CSV table of C-alpha atoms in Angstrom, one decimal:
chain,number,residue,atom,x,y,z
A,27,UNK,CA,-0.2,0.2,-0.1
A,28,UNK,CA,1.3,3.7,-0.8
A,29,UNK,CA,2.7,5.7,1.8
A,30,UNK,CA,-0.1,8.2,1.2
A,31,UNK,CA,-2.9,5.7,1.9
A,32,UNK,CA,-1.1,4.6,5.0
A,33,UNK,CA,-1.1,8.3,6.2
A,34,UNK,CA,-4.7,8.6,5.2
A,35,UNK,CA,-6.0,5.5,7.2
A,36,UNK,CA,-3.6,6.7,10.1
A,37,UNK,CA,-5.0,10.1,10.2
A,38,UNK,CA,-8.6,8.5,9.9
A,39,UNK,CA,-7.8,6.3,12.9
A,40,UNK,CA,-6.5,8.7,14.9
A,41,UNK,CA,-9.8,10.6,14.7
A,42,UNK,CA,-12.2,7.6,15.3
A,43,UNK,CA,-12.5,7.5,18.9
A,44,UNK,CA,-14.0,3.9,18.8
A,45,UNK,CA,-13.1,0.7,20.7
A,46,UNK,CA,-10.2,-0.3,19.7
A,47,UNK,CA,-11.3,-3.7,18.5
A,48,UNK,CA,-14.0,-1.7,16.3
A,49,UNK,CA,-11.0,0.9,14.9
A,50,UNK,CA,-9.2,-1.9,14.2
A,51,UNK,CA,-12.1,-3.4,11.7
A,52,UNK,CA,-12.5,-0.2,10.3
A,53,UNK,CA,-9.0,0.5,9.4
A,54,UNK,CA,-8.9,-3.1,7.8
A,55,UNK,CA,-11.9,-2.8,5.7
A,56,UNK,CA,-11.0,0.8,4.5
A,57,UNK,CA,-7.8,-0.7,3.5
A,58,UNK,CA,-8.9,-3.3,1.3
A,59,UNK,CA,-11.6,-1.0,-0.3
A,60,UNK,CA,-8.8,1.6,-1.1
A,61,UNK,CA,-6.5,-0.8,-2.2
A,62,UNK,CA,-9.3,-2.5,-4.9
A,63,UNK,CA,-9.9,1.2,-6.2
A,64,UNK,CA,-6.6,2.3,-6.4
A,65,UNK,CA,-5.8,-1.1,-8.5
A,66,UNK,CA,-8.5,-0.5,-10.8
A,67,UNK,CA,-7.5,3.1,-11.3
A,68,UNK,CA,-4.0,1.9,-12.1
A,69,UNK,CA,-5.7,-0.6,-14.5
A,70,UNK,CA,-7.2,2.6,-16.1
A,71,UNK,CA,-4.2,4.5,-16.5
A,72,UNK,CA,-3.5,6.3,-13.5
A,73,UNK,CA,-0.1,6.2,-12.0
A,74,UNK,CA,0.0,4.8,-8.5
A,75,UNK,CA,0.6,8.1,-6.4
A,76,UNK,CA,-2.6,9.5,-8.6
A,77,UNK,CA,-4.5,6.3,-8.2
A,78,UNK,CA,-4.1,6.6,-4.1
A,79,UNK,CA,-4.8,9.9,-3.8
A,80,UNK,CA,-8.1,9.6,-6.2
A,81,UNK,CA,-9.1,6.9,-4.5
A,82,UNK,CA,-9.0,8.7,-0.6
A,83,UNK,CA,-10.3,11.3,-1.9
A,84,UNK,CA,-13.6,9.6,-2.6
A,85,UNK,CA,-13.5,8.5,0.6
A,86,UNK,CA,-13.6,12.0,1.8
A,87,UNK,CA,-11.9,14.1,4.8
A,88,UNK,CA,-10.8,11.7,7.4
A,89,UNK,CA,-12.8,14.0,10.2
A,90,UNK,CA,-15.7,14.0,8.3
A,91,UNK,CA,-15.5,9.9,7.6
A,92,UNK,CA,-14.5,9.6,11.2
A,93,UNK,CA,-17.7,11.7,12.4
A,94,UNK,CA,-20.3,9.6,10.3
A,95,UNK,CA,-18.5,6.1,12.1
A,96,UNK,CA,-18.8,8.0,15.2
A,97,UNK,CA,-22.3,8.3,14.6
A,98,UNK,CA,-22.8,5.0,13.7
A,99,UNK,CA,-21.1,3.6,16.9
A,100,UNK,CA,-21.7,6.1,19.6
A,101,UNK,CA,-25.6,5.8,20.8
A,102,UNK,CA,-25.6,3.0,23.6
A,103,UNK,CA,-28.5,0.9,24.5
A,104,UNK,CA,-31.0,2.0,26.9
A,105,UNK,CA,-29.3,-1.0,29.2
A,106,UNK,CA,-26.1,0.8,28.9
A,107,UNK,CA,-28.1,4.0,29.6
A,108,UNK,CA,-29.4,2.6,33.1
A,109,UNK,CA,-25.9,1.3,34.1
A,110,UNK,CA,-24.4,4.6,33.6
A,111,UNK,CA,-27.0,6.5,35.5
A,112,UNK,CA,-27.1,4.1,38.1
A,113,UNK,CA,-24.2,5.4,40.3
A,114,UNK,CA,-25.5,8.7,40.4
A,115,UNK,CA,-28.9,7.7,41.1
A,116,UNK,CA,-27.8,5.4,44.2
A,117,UNK,CA,-26.0,8.6,45.3
A,118,UNK,CA,-29.1,10.6,45.1
A,119,UNK,CA,-30.8,7.8,46.6
A,120,UNK,CA,-28.3,7.9,49.9
A,121,UNK,CA,-29.3,11.5,50.1
A,122,UNK,CA,-33.0,11.7,49.9
A,123,UNK,CA,-33.3,9.2,52.0
A,124,UNK,CA,-30.6,10.4,54.6
A,125,UNK,CA,-28.8,7.1,54.5
A,126,UNK,CA,-25.3,8.7,53.3
A,127,UNK,CA,-23.9,8.6,56.7
A,128,UNK,CA,-24.8,5.0,57.1
A,129,UNK,CA,-21.3,3.4,56.9
A,130,UNK,CA,-23.2,0.0,56.3
A,131,UNK,CA,-24.7,1.1,52.7
A,132,UNK,CA,-21.8,3.4,51.7
A,133,UNK,CA,-19.9,0.8,52.4
A,134,UNK,CA,-22.1,-1.6,50.1
A,135,UNK,CA,-22.1,1.0,47.7
A,136,UNK,CA,-18.2,1.0,47.4
A,137,UNK,CA,-18.2,-2.4,47.0
A,138,UNK,CA,-20.6,-2.4,44.0
A,139,UNK,CA,-18.4,0.3,42.7
A,140,UNK,CA,-15.4,-1.4,43.2
A,141,UNK,CA,-16.9,-4.9,41.4
A,142,UNK,CA,-18.7,-2.8,38.3
A,143,UNK,CA,-15.3,-1.3,38.1
A,144,UNK,CA,-13.2,-4.0,37.8
A,145,UNK,CA,-15.8,-6.1,35.4
A,146,UNK,CA,-16.3,-3.0,33.2
A,147,UNK,CA,-12.5,-2.5,32.9
A,148,UNK,CA,-12.2,-6.0,32.0
A,149,UNK,CA,-14.7,-6.3,29.5
A,150,UNK,CA,-13.7,-3.6,27.1
A,151,UNK,CA,-14.1,-0.5,29.1
A,152,UNK,CA,-17.9,0.1,27.8
A,153,UNK,CA,-19.2,3.5,27.9
A,154,UNK,CA,-21.1,2.7,31.1
A,155,UNK,CA,-17.6,2.0,33.3
A,156,UNK,CA,-16.8,5.8,33.5
A,157,UNK,CA,-19.4,7.0,35.8
A,158,UNK,CA,-18.5,4.4,37.9
A,159,UNK,CA,-14.5,5.3,37.8
A,160,UNK,CA,-15.6,8.5,38.9
A,161,UNK,CA,-17.1,7.6,42.0
A,162,UNK,CA,-14.1,5.2,42.2
A,163,UNK,CA,-11.8,8.4,42.4
A,164,UNK,CA,-14.0,9.5,44.9
A,165,UNK,CA,-13.7,6.4,46.8
A,166,UNK,CA,-9.7,7.0,46.6
A,167,UNK,CA,-10.0,10.6,47.3
A,168,UNK,CA,-12.3,9.5,50.5
A,169,UNK,CA,-9.5,7.1,52.1
A,170,UNK,CA,-6.8,9.7,51.4
A,171,UNK,CA,-8.7,12.4,53.3
A,172,UNK,CA,-9.5,9.5,56.1
A,173,UNK,CA,-6.1,8.6,56.3
A,174,UNK,CA,-4.8,12.1,56.9
A,175,UNK,CA,-7.2,12.7,59.6
A,176,UNK,CA,-5.6,10.0,61.8
A,177,UNK,CA,-3.4,10.9,64.6
A,178,UNK,CA,0.4,11.7,63.6
A,179,UNK,CA,2.1,8.5,64.1
A,180,UNK,CA,-0.6,6.6,61.6
A,181,UNK,CA,-0.1,9.0,58.9
A,182,UNK,CA,2.7,7.3,57.7
A,183,UNK,CA,0.7,4.9,56.1
A,184,UNK,CA,-0.4,7.8,53.8
A,185,UNK,CA,3.1,7.8,52.3
A,186,UNK,CA,2.3,4.2,51.2
A,187,UNK,CA,-1.1,5.4,49.8
A,188,UNK,CA,0.2,8.6,47.8
A,189,UNK,CA,1.8,6.6,45.2
A,190,UNK,CA,-1.0,3.8,44.8
A,191,UNK,CA,-3.7,6.5,44.8
A,192,UNK,CA,-1.8,8.6,42.4
A,193,UNK,CA,-0.9,5.3,40.1
A,194,UNK,CA,-4.4,4.5,40.1
A,195,UNK,CA,-5.8,8.1,39.0
A,196,UNK,CA,-3.0,8.4,36.2
A,197,UNK,CA,-4.3,5.0,34.9
A,198,UNK,CA,-7.8,5.7,35.1
A,199,UNK,CA,-7.2,9.3,33.3
A,200,UNK,CA,-5.0,8.2,30.6
A,201,UNK,CA,-7.3,5.4,29.7
A,202,UNK,CA,-10.1,7.4,29.6
A,203,UNK,CA,-8.5,9.9,27.6
A,204,UNK,CA,-7.2,7.8,25.3
A,205,UNK,CA,-10.5,6.3,24.4
A,206,UNK,CA,-12.1,9.8,24.0
A,207,UNK,CA,-12.0,12.9,26.3
A,208,UNK,CA,-15.7,12.9,26.8
A,209,UNK,CA,-15.2,9.6,28.7
A,210,UNK,CA,-12.8,11.4,30.9
A,211,UNK,CA,-15.4,14.4,31.4
A,212,UNK,CA,-17.5,12.1,32.4
A,213,UNK,CA,-15.4,10.3,35.0
A,214,UNK,CA,-14.9,13.7,36.6
A,215,UNK,CA,-18.9,15.2,36.5
A,216,UNK,CA,-19.3,14.1,40.0
A,217,UNK,CA,-16.4,16.4,41.3
A,218,UNK,CA,-17.3,19.9,40.8
A,219,UNK,CA,-21.0,19.1,42.4
A,220,UNK,CA,-19.5,17.9,45.2
A,221,UNK,CA,-16.9,20.5,45.9
A,222,UNK,CA,-19.8,23.0,45.0
A,223,UNK,CA,-22.1,21.7,47.9
A,224,UNK,CA,-19.0,21.7,50.2
A,225,UNK,CA,-18.4,25.0,49.4
A,226,UNK,CA,-22.1,26.2,49.9
A,227,UNK,CA,-22.5,24.5,52.8
A,228,UNK,CA,-19.2,26.1,54.2
A,229,UNK,CA,-20.0,29.5,52.9
A,230,UNK,CA,-23.3,29.2,55.1
A,231,UNK,CA,-21.4,27.8,58.1
A,232,UNK,CA,-23.3,24.8,58.3
A,233,UNK,CA,-20.7,22.1,57.3
A,234,UNK,CA,-20.3,20.9,60.9
A,235,UNK,CA,-24.1,20.4,61.5
A,236,UNK,CA,-24.4,18.9,57.8
A,237,UNK,CA,-21.5,16.4,58.9
A,238,UNK,CA,-23.1,15.7,62.0
A,239,UNK,CA,-26.8,15.2,61.5
A,240,UNK,CA,-27.9,16.1,58.4
A,241,UNK,CA,-29.4,19.2,56.9
A,242,UNK,CA,-32.3,20.4,54.7
A,243,UNK,CA,-29.6,20.7,51.7
A,244,UNK,CA,-30.1,16.7,51.4
A,245,UNK,CA,-32.6,16.9,49.0
A,246,UNK,CA,-31.2,19.6,46.7
A,247,UNK,CA,-28.0,17.6,47.1
A,248,UNK,CA,-30.1,14.5,45.9
A,249,UNK,CA,-31.7,16.6,43.2
A,250,UNK,CA,-28.2,17.5,42.0
A,251,UNK,CA,-26.9,13.9,41.5
A,252,UNK,CA,-30.3,12.8,39.8
A,253,UNK,CA,-29.5,15.3,37.6
A,254,UNK,CA,-26.1,14.0,36.7
A,255,UNK,CA,-28.0,10.6,36.5
A,256,UNK,CA,-30.0,12.0,33.4
A,257,UNK,CA,-27.1,13.8,31.9
A,258,UNK,CA,-25.3,10.2,32.1
A,259,UNK,CA,-28.1,8.5,30.5
A,260,UNK,CA,-28.8,11.0,27.9
A,261,UNK,CA,-24.9,10.9,26.8
A,262,UNK,CA,-25.3,7.4,26.3
A,263,UNK,CA,-28.2,7.5,24.2
A,264,UNK,CA,-27.1,10.7,22.3
A,265,UNK,CA,-25.3,9.8,18.6
A,266,UNK,CA,-23.8,13.4,18.2
A,267,UNK,CA,-20.4,14.6,19.6
A,268,UNK,CA,-21.8,18.3,19.8
A,269,UNK,CA,-24.9,17.1,21.5
A,270,UNK,CA,-22.8,14.7,24.0
A,271,UNK,CA,-20.6,17.4,25.0
A,272,UNK,CA,-24.0,19.3,26.0
A,273,UNK,CA,-25.3,16.7,27.9
A,274,UNK,CA,-22.3,16.8,30.2
A,275,UNK,CA,-21.7,20.5,30.4
A,276,UNK,CA,-25.2,21.9,30.4
A,277,UNK,CA,-26.7,20.0,33.5
A,278,UNK,CA,-23.2,20.8,35.7
A,279,UNK,CA,-24.3,24.5,35.0
A,280,UNK,CA,-27.5,24.1,36.3
A,281,UNK,CA,-26.5,22.5,39.3
A,282,UNK,CA,-24.1,25.2,40.2
A,283,UNK,CA,-26.8,27.5,40.1
A,284,UNK,CA,-29.1,25.7,42.0
A,285,UNK,CA,-25.8,25.4,44.7
A,286,UNK,CA,-25.4,29.1,44.5
A,287,UNK,CA,-29.2,29.8,45.2
A,288,UNK,CA,-29.2,27.4,48.1
A,289,UNK,CA,-26.6,30.0,49.7
A,290,UNK,CA,-29.1,32.7,49.6
A,291,UNK,CA,-26.7,35.2,48.4
A,292,UNK,CA,-23.4,33.8,50.3
A,293,UNK,CA,-22.1,32.9,46.9
A,294,UNK,CA,-22.6,36.1,44.8
A,295,UNK,CA,-21.8,36.3,41.2
A,296,UNK,CA,-18.4,36.5,41.5
A,297,UNK,CA,-18.7,33.3,43.5
A,298,UNK,CA,-20.7,31.5,41.0
A,299,UNK,CA,-18.6,32.9,38.1
A,300,UNK,CA,-15.5,31.2,39.6
A,301,UNK,CA,-17.1,28.0,40.6
A,302,UNK,CA,-18.5,27.5,37.0
A,303,UNK,CA,-14.8,28.3,35.5
A,304,UNK,CA,-13.8,25.8,38.0
A,305,UNK,CA,-16.3,23.1,36.5
A,306,UNK,CA,-15.6,23.9,33.0
A,307,UNK,CA,-11.8,24.0,33.4
A,308,UNK,CA,-12.0,20.2,35.4
A,309,UNK,CA,-14.6,18.7,32.9
A,310,UNK,CA,-12.5,20.0,29.7
A,311,UNK,CA,-9.2,19.3,31.0
A,312,UNK,CA,-9.2,15.7,29.5
A,313,UNK,CA,-9.8,17.4,26.5
A,314,UNK,CA,-6.2,19.0,27.2
A,315,UNK,CA,-4.8,15.9,27.9
A,316,UNK,CA,-6.1,14.1,25.0
A,317,UNK,CA,-4.0,16.8,22.8
A,318,UNK,CA,-0.9,15.7,24.6
A,319,UNK,CA,-1.1,11.9,24.8
A,320,UNK,CA,-3.1,11.3,21.8
A,321,UNK,CA,-6.0,8.7,20.9
A,322,UNK,CA,-5.5,5.2,20.8
A,323,UNK,CA,-2.1,3.9,20.0
A,324,UNK,CA,-1.8,6.6,17.3
A,325,UNK,CA,-0.4,10.0,17.2
A,326,UNK,CA,-3.0,13.2,18.2
A,327,UNK,CA,-5.0,14.3,15.5
A,328,UNK,CA,-3.0,17.3,14.7
A,329,UNK,CA,0.2,15.4,14.3
A,330,UNK,CA,-1.5,13.0,12.1
A,331,UNK,CA,-2.8,15.8,10.2
A,332,UNK,CA,0.5,17.6,9.8
A,333,UNK,CA,2.1,14.1,8.5
A,334,UNK,CA,-0.8,14.0,5.9
A,335,UNK,CA,-0.8,17.8,4.6
A,336,UNK,CA,3.3,17.3,4.4
A,337,UNK,CA,2.7,14.2,2.0
A,338,UNK,CA,1.0,16.6,-0.2
B,9,UNK,CA,-29.8,32.0,-19.8
B,10,UNK,CA,-33.0,30.8,-18.2
B,11,UNK,CA,-35.5,27.8,-18.3
B,12,UNK,CA,-38.7,26.9,-16.9
B,13,UNK,CA,-38.7,24.6,-14.5
B,14,UNK,CA,-41.1,21.6,-15.7
B,15,UNK,CA,-44.4,21.6,-13.5
B,16,UNK,CA,-43.8,24.6,-11.5
B,17,UNK,CA,-43.6,27.4,-13.8
B,18,UNK,CA,-41.1,29.3,-12.5
B,19,UNK,CA,-37.9,30.7,-14.3
B,20,UNK,CA,-34.6,29.3,-13.2
B,21,UNK,CA,-31.1,29.0,-14.9
B,22,UNK,CA,-29.6,26.1,-16.0
B,23,UNK,CA,-26.8,26.1,-13.1
B,24,UNK,CA,-29.9,26.4,-10.6
B,25,UNK,CA,-31.7,23.8,-11.7
B,26,UNK,CA,-28.7,21.5,-12.0
B,27,UNK,CA,-27.9,22.1,-8.7
B,28,UNK,CA,-31.4,21.6,-7.4
B,29,UNK,CA,-31.4,18.2,-9.0
B,30,UNK,CA,-28.0,17.2,-7.4
B,31,UNK,CA,-29.7,18.2,-4.0
B,32,UNK,CA,-32.8,16.5,-4.6
B,33,UNK,CA,-31.4,13.2,-5.9
B,34,UNK,CA,-29.1,13.4,-3.0
B,35,UNK,CA,-32.2,14.2,-0.5
B,36,UNK,CA,-33.9,10.8,-2.2
B,37,UNK,CA,-31.0,9.0,-2.0
B,38,UNK,CA,-30.3,10.0,1.9
B,39,UNK,CA,-34.0,8.8,2.6
B,40,UNK,CA,-33.5,5.4,0.8
B,41,UNK,CA,-29.7,4.5,1.6
B,42,UNK,CA,-31.3,1.8,4.4
B,43,UNK,CA,-33.8,0.2,1.6
B,44,UNK,CA,-31.2,0.4,-0.9
B,45,UNK,CA,-28.4,-1.5,0.8
B,46,UNK,CA,-30.7,-4.1,2.3
B,47,UNK,CA,-32.2,-5.0,-0.6
B,48,UNK,CA,-28.9,-5.4,-2.7
B,49,UNK,CA,-27.4,-7.2,0.2
B,50,UNK,CA,-30.7,-9.7,0.7
B,51,UNK,CA,-29.9,-11.1,-2.9
B,52,UNK,CA,-26.6,-12.5,-1.8
B,53,UNK,CA,-23.9,-11.2,0.8
B,54,UNK,CA,-21.4,-8.6,-0.2
B,55,UNK,CA,-18.8,-6.5,0.3
B,56,UNK,CA,-18.4,-2.6,0.4
B,57,UNK,CA,-16.8,-2.3,-2.8
B,58,UNK,CA,-18.9,-4.7,-4.6
B,59,UNK,CA,-22.1,-2.8,-3.5
B,60,UNK,CA,-21.1,0.3,-4.7
B,61,UNK,CA,-20.5,-1.2,-7.9
B,62,UNK,CA,-23.3,-3.3,-8.2
B,63,UNK,CA,-25.8,-0.6,-7.3
B,64,UNK,CA,-24.2,1.5,-10.0
B,65,UNK,CA,-24.8,-1.0,-12.7
B,66,UNK,CA,-27.9,-1.8,-11.5
B,67,UNK,CA,-29.4,1.9,-11.6
B,68,UNK,CA,-27.2,2.4,-14.9
B,69,UNK,CA,-25.1,4.8,-13.4
B,70,UNK,CA,-27.9,6.9,-11.8
B,71,UNK,CA,-26.9,6.0,-8.1
B,72,UNK,CA,-23.4,6.2,-7.1
B,73,UNK,CA,-22.6,6.2,-3.5
B,74,UNK,CA,-19.6,7.9,-1.8
B,75,UNK,CA,-17.4,5.5,0.2
B,76,UNK,CA,-17.7,7.7,2.8
B,77,UNK,CA,-21.3,7.5,3.2
B,78,UNK,CA,-21.6,3.6,2.4
B,79,UNK,CA,-19.1,2.1,4.8
B,80,UNK,CA,-20.6,4.2,8.1
B,81,UNK,CA,-24.1,3.2,7.0
B,82,UNK,CA,-23.4,-0.5,6.4
B,83,UNK,CA,-21.8,-0.2,10.1
B,84,UNK,CA,-24.9,1.4,11.7
B,85,UNK,CA,-27.1,-1.2,9.7
B,86,UNK,CA,-24.6,-4.1,11.3
B,87,UNK,CA,-25.3,-2.4,15.0
B,88,UNK,CA,-28.9,-2.3,14.5
B,89,UNK,CA,-28.9,-5.8,13.9
B,90,UNK,CA,-29.7,-5.6,10.2
B,91,UNK,CA,-26.8,-7.1,9.0
B,92,UNK,CA,-24.4,-9.3,10.0
B,93,UNK,CA,-20.9,-9.3,8.4
B,94,UNK,CA,-17.7,-11.8,8.4
B,95,UNK,CA,-14.2,-11.8,6.9
B,96,UNK,CA,-13.6,-14.4,4.3
B,97,UNK,CA,-10.2,-14.8,1.9
B,98,UNK,CA,-10.7,-14.4,-1.8
B,99,UNK,CA,-9.1,-16.9,-4.2
B,100,UNK,CA,-6.2,-14.3,-4.8
B,101,UNK,CA,-5.5,-14.5,-1.1
B,102,UNK,CA,-7.3,-10.7,-0.3
B,103,UNK,CA,-9.7,-10.4,2.5
B,104,UNK,CA,-13.1,-8.8,2.3
B,105,UNK,CA,-15.8,-8.4,4.8
B,106,UNK,CA,-18.9,-9.6,3.5
B,107,UNK,CA,-22.3,-8.3,4.8
B,108,UNK,CA,-25.6,-10.2,4.7
B,109,UNK,CA,-29.1,-9.7,6.0
B,110,UNK,CA,-30.2,-11.3,9.1
B,111,UNK,CA,-33.8,-12.5,10.2
B,112,UNK,CA,-34.2,-8.6,11.6
B,113,UNK,CA,-33.2,-7.3,8.7
B,114,UNK,CA,-35.2,-9.4,6.3
B,115,UNK,CA,-38.3,-8.7,8.2
B,116,UNK,CA,-37.3,-4.8,8.2
B,117,UNK,CA,-36.7,-4.6,4.3
B,118,UNK,CA,-40.3,-6.2,3.9
B,119,UNK,CA,-41.9,-3.2,5.4
B,120,UNK,CA,-40.0,-0.4,4.0
B,121,UNK,CA,-40.4,-2.2,0.4
B,122,UNK,CA,-44.1,-2.3,1.3
B,123,UNK,CA,-43.8,1.3,2.5
B,124,UNK,CA,-41.9,2.5,-0.2
B,125,UNK,CA,-44.4,1.1,-2.7
B,126,UNK,CA,-47.3,2.5,-1.1
B,127,UNK,CA,-45.4,6.0,-1.2
B,128,UNK,CA,-44.5,5.5,-5.1
B,129,UNK,CA,-47.9,4.6,-5.9
B,130,UNK,CA,-49.3,8.0,-4.2
B,131,UNK,CA,-46.5,10.0,-5.5
B,132,UNK,CA,-47.4,8.8,-9.2
B,133,UNK,CA,-51.2,9.4,-8.9
B,134,UNK,CA,-50.4,13.1,-7.8
B,135,UNK,CA,-48.0,13.8,-10.2
B,136,UNK,CA,-49.7,11.7,-13.2
B,137,UNK,CA,-53.2,12.7,-12.5
B,138,UNK,CA,-55.9,10.3,-14.0
B,139,UNK,CA,-57.2,12.6,-16.9
B,140,UNK,CA,-60.9,13.6,-16.5
B,141,UNK,CA,-62.9,11.5,-19.2
């Protein structure tokens, strides 16, 4: 196969953002097509270079082709939508029923998270896995905070815990972003919400009361996580990438408005804007990471594109 | 130069008519991509390049699928359960991905064909009304 065709296919692969096995199948199939077409054009009198160029021109620009393949694959089933919404829904239920201070229920939930995360990780990392990974990271963070709260002599444990937590965090982040940066955002979805509520309760001076005996904010916190559940399910069911991005960012903004309103003016416009910028920065940070590490096993799209442009 | 647009009575330049025709055919094709693909594949398992050639031949060059449209459509139909695929080695040693119709695809094709026949009959009745006796 000519170098130009290889570059075209590499450029396409860098933009597909699908499961690695599906990407390999697509590239393999298009390779056979491009070879057939180039061979036919050569038989009609074109030079091999002309034939290669005509063959991939007929296929269309890689980004448009990748977009069409993405839309063919991106819609998950209702079962997947349910599974993606489940961890957020359970978390919402814990607040709605004031169960989140019950250690037994929390332990059960975190065991379920570990089980689902392990199962999903070993079975091709389907889209429903990523919300569960978000709560897995929350668990890691929670254990870290708990260790920090121990007496000083016991805090040596944290020296062993930090590298382990960092390894887990970076593995999850890199693997999610290598599939698609939107999955990285899906992992991070609960964090701005939790941060927002912690800040709101601290601003109101009700944090200690909230931790000790609960607070009338519980139903609103439940509503926030229920909104995340709807966002996750919608994300799974949508086909188009732009709408998927909107499905992740819009509910987050609505929740932050809810958080701000709940403080009855204590978090003003400036606080709201800072919180929103922080949330957007966090949720969009996987996109920046993707630009650095690239997608799948290929190069970042802009590098592949540069190679492709250079060859012309 | 301006030509009349048949049936509409409006004046349209020739290049506008040509552009309109291309757009109209593209829209018609877009709406019928699935039924055309399922219908072709229902006769025998085929691979992508073969489908393009066959469609062009059967429609006497009227339908020319863009390769970039065909493959995502085939993959979508496979994910919807209307098609299944398998890799086969040709006598020359090259591998090809053959698509074939599933039971579900067959039922869907029958439904689509029926819908299309009803639609085409209705359109023909409107476009070519029976002259009053």
